[in-house]
CSV table of C-alpha atoms in Angstrom, one decimal:
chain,number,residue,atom,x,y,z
A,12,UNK,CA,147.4,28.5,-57.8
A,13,UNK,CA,150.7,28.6,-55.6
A,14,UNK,CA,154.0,30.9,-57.0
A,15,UNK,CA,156.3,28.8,-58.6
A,16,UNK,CA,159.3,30.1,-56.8
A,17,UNK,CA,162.5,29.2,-54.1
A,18,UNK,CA,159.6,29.1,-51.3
A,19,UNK,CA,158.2,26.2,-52.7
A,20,UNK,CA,158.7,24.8,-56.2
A,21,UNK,CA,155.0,23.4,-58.2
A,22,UNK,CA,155.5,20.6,-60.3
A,23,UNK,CA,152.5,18.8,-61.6
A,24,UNK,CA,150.4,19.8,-59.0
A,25,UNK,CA,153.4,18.6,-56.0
A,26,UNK,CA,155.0,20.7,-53.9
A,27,UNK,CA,158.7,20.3,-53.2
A,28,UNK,CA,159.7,21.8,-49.8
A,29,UNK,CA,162.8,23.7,-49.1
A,30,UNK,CA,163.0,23.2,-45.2
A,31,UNK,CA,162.8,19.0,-46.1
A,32,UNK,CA,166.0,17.3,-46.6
A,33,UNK,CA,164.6,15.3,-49.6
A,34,UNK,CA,161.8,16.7,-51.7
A,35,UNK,CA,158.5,15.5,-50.6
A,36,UNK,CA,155.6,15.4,-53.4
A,37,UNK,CA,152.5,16.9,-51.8
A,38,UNK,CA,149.5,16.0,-53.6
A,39,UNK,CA,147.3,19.6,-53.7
A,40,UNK,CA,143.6,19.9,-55.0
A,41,UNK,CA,144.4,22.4,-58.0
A,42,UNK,CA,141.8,23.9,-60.0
């Protein structure tokens, strides 16, 4: 699994980008 931190936030398996202007959901294959 990804760090939950500033670099890149996980919420329900989406991954909000800090370089984006708006947060963009990245859907991710988590085990």
């Amino acid at each position: 699994m990804l760090p939950s931190d500033s670099s890149g936030r996980q919420r329900s398996g989406r991954i909000y980008l800090p370089h984006e202007g708006e947060p963009r959901p990245v859907s991710l294959s988590l085990s």
